[in-house]
Short mmCIF file of N, CA and C in Angstrom, two decimals:
data_model
loop_
_atom_site.label_atom_id
_atom_site.label_comp_id
_atom_site.label_asym_id
_atom_site.label_seq_id
_atom_site.Cartn_x
_atom_site.Cartn_y
_atom_site.Cartn_z
N UNK R 1 0.85 -1.17 0.00
CA UNK R 1 0.00 0.00 0.00
C UNK R 1 0.90 1.24 0.00
N UNK R 2 0.61 2.15 -0.91
CA UNK R 2 1.43 3.35 -1.02
C UNK R 2 0.55 4.59 -0.87
N UNK R 3 1.12 5.59 -0.20
CA UNK R 3 0.47 6.89 -0.10
C UNK R 3 1.52 7.92 -0.46
N UNK R 4 1.20 8.74 -1.44
CA UNK R 4 2.15 9.76 -1.88
C UNK R 4 1.90 11.06 -1.14
N UNK R 5 3.00 11.70 -0.74
CA UNK R 5 2.92 13.00 -0.07
C UNK R 5 3.15 14.07 -1.13
N UNK R 6 2.13 14.89 -1.34
CA UNK R 6 2.22 15.94 -2.36
C UNK R 6 2.44 17.28 -1.69
N UNK R 7 3.34 18.04 -2.21
CA UNK R 7 3.63 19.41 -1.73
C UNK R 7 3.93 19.43 -0.23
N UNK R 8 4.63 18.42 0.27
CA UNK R 8 4.98 18.31 1.69
C UNK R 8 3.77 18.39 2.60
N UNK R 9 2.62 17.95 2.13
CA UNK R 9 1.38 17.97 2.91
C UNK R 9 1.21 16.60 3.58
N UNK R 10 1.86 16.45 4.74
CA UNK R 10 1.86 15.17 5.45
C UNK R 10 0.50 14.90 6.08
N UNK R 11 -0.19 15.95 6.52
CA UNK R 11 -1.50 15.76 7.15
C UNK R 11 -2.49 15.12 6.18
N UNK R 12 -2.50 15.59 4.95
CA UNK R 12 -3.40 15.03 3.96
C UNK R 12 -3.01 13.58 3.66
N UNK R 13 -1.72 13.31 3.58
CA UNK R 13 -1.25 11.94 3.31
C UNK R 13 -1.66 11.01 4.44
N UNK R 14 -1.59 11.49 5.69
CA UNK R 14 -2.02 10.67 6.83
C UNK R 14 -3.51 10.37 6.77
N UNK R 15 -4.32 11.37 6.39
CA UNK R 15 -5.76 11.15 6.26
C UNK R 15 -6.05 10.10 5.20
N UNK R 16 -5.34 10.17 4.08
CA UNK R 16 -5.53 9.20 3.00
C UNK R 16 -5.13 7.81 3.48
N UNK R 17 -4.00 7.73 4.20
CA UNK R 17 -3.54 6.44 4.71
C UNK R 17 -4.55 5.84 5.68
N UNK R 18 -5.05 6.65 6.60
CA UNK R 18 -6.04 6.15 7.57
C UNK R 18 -7.29 5.65 6.88
N UNK R 19 -7.73 6.37 5.84
CA UNK R 19 -8.92 5.97 5.11
C UNK R 19 -8.69 4.63 4.40
N UNK R 20 -7.50 4.46 3.82
CA UNK R 20 -7.18 3.19 3.14
C UNK R 20 -7.13 2.04 4.14
N UNK R 21 -6.52 2.27 5.30
CA UNK R 21 -6.44 1.24 6.33
C UNK R 21 -7.83 0.88 6.85
N UNK R 22 -8.69 1.89 6.99
CA UNK R 22 -10.06 1.66 7.46
C UNK R 22 -10.80 0.78 6.46
N UNK R 23 -10.66 1.07 5.16
CA UNK R 23 -11.34 0.28 4.13
C UNK R 23 -10.86 -1.16 4.12
N UNK R 24 -9.57 -1.36 4.39
CA UNK R 24 -9.00 -2.71 4.40
C UNK R 24 -9.41 -3.50 5.64
N UNK R 25 -9.91 -2.81 6.67
CA UNK R 25 -10.34 -3.48 7.88
C UNK R 25 -9.22 -3.73 8.86
N UNK R 26 -8.13 -2.99 8.74
CA UNK R 26 -6.97 -3.22 9.61
C UNK R 26 -7.28 -2.86 11.06
N UNK R 27 -7.98 -1.74 11.28
CA UNK R 27 -8.26 -1.32 12.65
C UNK R 27 -9.19 -2.32 13.34
N UNK R 28 -10.16 -2.86 12.60
CA UNK R 28 -11.06 -3.87 13.15
C UNK R 28 -10.27 -5.12 13.53
N UNK R 29 -9.33 -5.50 12.66
CA UNK R 29 -8.50 -6.68 12.91
C UNK R 29 -7.62 -6.49 14.14
N UNK R 30 -7.01 -5.31 14.27
CA UNK R 30 -6.17 -5.05 15.43
C UNK R 30 -6.98 -5.10 16.73
N UNK R 31 -8.16 -4.51 16.70
CA UNK R 31 -9.01 -4.51 17.89
C UNK R 31 -9.41 -5.94 18.25
N UNK R 32 -9.69 -6.75 17.23
CA UNK R 32 -10.09 -8.13 17.47
C UNK R 32 -8.96 -8.96 18.05
N UNK R 33 -7.73 -8.69 17.61
CA UNK R 33 -6.58 -9.49 18.06
C UNK R 33 -5.98 -9.00 19.37
N UNK R 34 -6.52 -7.91 19.91
CA UNK R 34 -5.96 -7.34 21.13
C UNK R 34 -6.04 -8.33 22.30
N UNK R 35 -7.13 -9.09 22.37
CA UNK R 35 -7.33 -10.03 23.47
C UNK R 35 -7.61 -11.42 22.88
N UNK R 36 -7.45 -12.44 23.70
CA UNK R 36 -7.68 -13.80 23.27
C UNK R 36 -9.16 -14.01 22.96
N UNK R 37 -9.42 -14.75 21.90
CA UNK R 37 -10.79 -15.06 21.51
C UNK R 37 -10.97 -16.57 21.58
N UNK R 38 -11.94 -16.98 22.37
CA UNK R 38 -12.19 -18.40 22.51
C UNK R 38 -12.64 -18.99 21.17
N UNK R 39 -12.31 -20.26 20.93
CA UNK R 39 -12.70 -20.88 19.66
C UNK R 39 -14.20 -20.84 19.40
N UNK R 40 -15.02 -20.98 20.46
CA UNK R 40 -16.47 -20.93 20.27
C UNK R 40 -16.91 -19.53 19.86
N UNK R 41 -16.28 -18.50 20.46
CA UNK R 41 -16.59 -17.12 20.10
C UNK R 41 -16.16 -16.84 18.66
N UNK R 42 -15.02 -17.41 18.29
CA UNK R 42 -14.51 -17.22 16.93
C UNK R 42 -15.46 -17.81 15.90
N UNK R 43 -15.94 -19.03 16.18
CA UNK R 43 -16.88 -19.68 15.26
C UNK R 43 -18.16 -18.86 15.14
N UNK R 44 -18.65 -18.36 16.28
CA UNK R 44 -19.89 -17.56 16.26
C UNK R 44 -19.68 -16.28 15.48
N UNK R 45 -18.54 -15.63 15.65
CA UNK R 45 -18.25 -14.39 14.93
C UNK R 45 -18.16 -14.65 13.43
N UNK R 46 -17.42 -15.70 13.07
CA UNK R 46 -17.26 -16.01 11.65
C UNK R 46 -18.59 -16.40 11.01
N UNK R 47 -19.44 -17.10 11.75
CA UNK R 47 -20.75 -17.47 11.23
C UNK R 47 -21.60 -16.22 11.00
N UNK R 48 -21.55 -15.30 11.96
CA UNK R 48 -22.29 -14.05 11.81
C UNK R 48 -21.80 -13.23 10.62
N UNK R 49 -20.48 -13.19 10.43
CA UNK R 49 -19.91 -12.48 9.29
C UNK R 49 -20.36 -13.11 7.98
N UNK R 50 -20.39 -14.45 7.94
CA UNK R 50 -20.81 -15.14 6.72
C UNK R 50 -22.28 -14.86 6.42
N UNK R 51 -23.11 -14.82 7.45
CA UNK R 51 -24.53 -14.52 7.27
C UNK R 51 -24.70 -13.11 6.72
N UNK R 52 -23.95 -12.15 7.28
CA UNK R 52 -24.03 -10.77 6.79
C UNK R 52 -23.58 -10.67 5.33
N UNK R 53 -22.49 -11.36 5.00
CA UNK R 53 -22.02 -11.35 3.61
C UNK R 53 -23.06 -11.93 2.66
N UNK R 54 -23.69 -13.04 3.08
CA UNK R 54 -24.72 -13.67 2.25
C UNK R 54 -25.91 -12.77 2.06
N UNK R 55 -26.35 -12.10 3.12
CA UNK R 55 -27.49 -11.17 3.01
C UNK R 55 -27.15 -10.01 2.08
N UNK R 56 -25.93 -9.50 2.21
CA UNK R 56 -25.52 -8.39 1.37
C UNK R 56 -25.50 -8.82 -0.10
N UNK R 57 -24.96 -10.00 -0.38
CA UNK R 57 -24.91 -10.50 -1.75
C UNK R 57 -26.31 -10.71 -2.30
N UNK R 58 -27.22 -11.25 -1.48
CA UNK R 58 -28.59 -11.47 -1.92
C UNK R 58 -29.30 -10.14 -2.19
N UNK R 59 -29.05 -9.15 -1.34
CA UNK R 59 -29.65 -7.82 -1.53
C UNK R 59 -29.15 -7.18 -2.82
N UNK R 60 -27.83 -7.28 -3.07
CA UNK R 60 -27.26 -6.72 -4.30
C UNK R 60 -27.85 -7.40 -5.53
N UNK R 61 -27.99 -8.72 -5.47
CA UNK R 61 -28.55 -9.47 -6.59
C UNK R 61 -30.00 -9.06 -6.84
N UNK R 62 -30.77 -8.92 -5.76
CA UNK R 62 -32.18 -8.52 -5.89
C UNK R 62 -32.28 -7.11 -6.47
N UNK R 63 -31.37 -6.21 -6.08
CA UNK R 63 -31.36 -4.86 -6.63
C UNK R 63 -31.05 -4.89 -8.12
N UNK R 64 -30.07 -5.71 -8.51
CA UNK R 64 -29.69 -5.81 -9.92
C UNK R 64 -30.82 -6.36 -10.77
N UNK R 65 -31.56 -7.32 -10.21
CA UNK R 65 -32.65 -7.95 -10.97
C UNK R 65 -33.92 -7.13 -10.91
N UNK R 66 -33.94 -6.07 -10.11
CA UNK R 66 -35.11 -5.19 -10.04
C UNK R 66 -36.19 -5.68 -9.11
N UNK R 67 -35.88 -6.63 -8.24
CA UNK R 67 -36.89 -7.14 -7.31
C UNK R 67 -37.13 -6.17 -6.16
N UNK R 68 -36.10 -5.45 -5.77
CA UNK R 68 -36.25 -4.42 -4.74
C UNK R 68 -35.62 -3.13 -5.27
N UNK R 69 -36.10 -2.02 -4.73
CA UNK R 69 -35.58 -0.72 -5.17
C UNK R 69 -34.23 -0.46 -4.53
N UNK R 70 -33.37 0.23 -5.27
CA UNK R 70 -32.07 0.60 -4.73
C UNK R 70 -32.26 1.69 -3.68
N UNK R 71 -31.42 1.70 -2.65
CA UNK R 71 -31.57 2.73 -1.62
C UNK R 71 -31.30 4.12 -2.20
N UNK R 72 -32.09 5.09 -1.75
CA UNK R 72 -31.92 6.45 -2.24
C UNK R 72 -30.71 7.08 -1.57
N UNK R 73 -29.97 7.84 -2.34
CA UNK R 73 -28.80 8.54 -1.82
C UNK R 73 -29.24 9.94 -1.41
N UNK R 74 -29.04 10.28 -0.15
CA UNK R 74 -29.41 11.61 0.34
C UNK R 74 -28.33 12.59 -0.08
N UNK R 75 -28.74 13.59 -0.84
CA UNK R 75 -27.81 14.62 -1.28
C UNK R 75 -28.06 15.87 -0.45
N UNK R 76 -26.99 16.50 0.04
CA UNK R 76 -27.19 17.70 0.84
C UNK R 76 -27.72 18.84 -0.01
N UNK R 77 -28.62 19.61 0.59
CA UNK R 77 -29.18 20.77 -0.09
C UNK R 77 -28.28 21.95 0.25
N UNK R 78 -27.73 22.58 -0.78
CA UNK R 78 -26.79 23.68 -0.56
C UNK R 78 -27.54 24.94 -0.16
N UNK R 79 -26.97 25.66 0.79
CA UNK R 79 -27.52 26.95 1.19
C UNK R 79 -28.64 26.88 2.20
N UNK R 80 -28.99 25.72 2.72
CA UNK R 80 -30.05 25.62 3.72
C UNK R 80 -29.50 24.97 4.99
N UNK R 81 -30.02 25.42 6.09
CA UNK R 81 -29.63 24.82 7.37
C UNK R 81 -30.79 24.78 8.30
#
């Protein structure tokens, strides 16, 4: 993984790096490995993750086939508060 520092702007490069690490799931992994996880807890967690992945895949497929509507994206209204 590479992050380029442009115009000596280290703060922006750090923000980009953190965002990339967040997307990769590194922080979640570190938090999970901080303490010992019992094998039964591990199996339960992995099963839950698999169920979530399956639901997400089924939802995406249903959206592609037109069985359910795609979620609406909320766009901010400029100039109003």
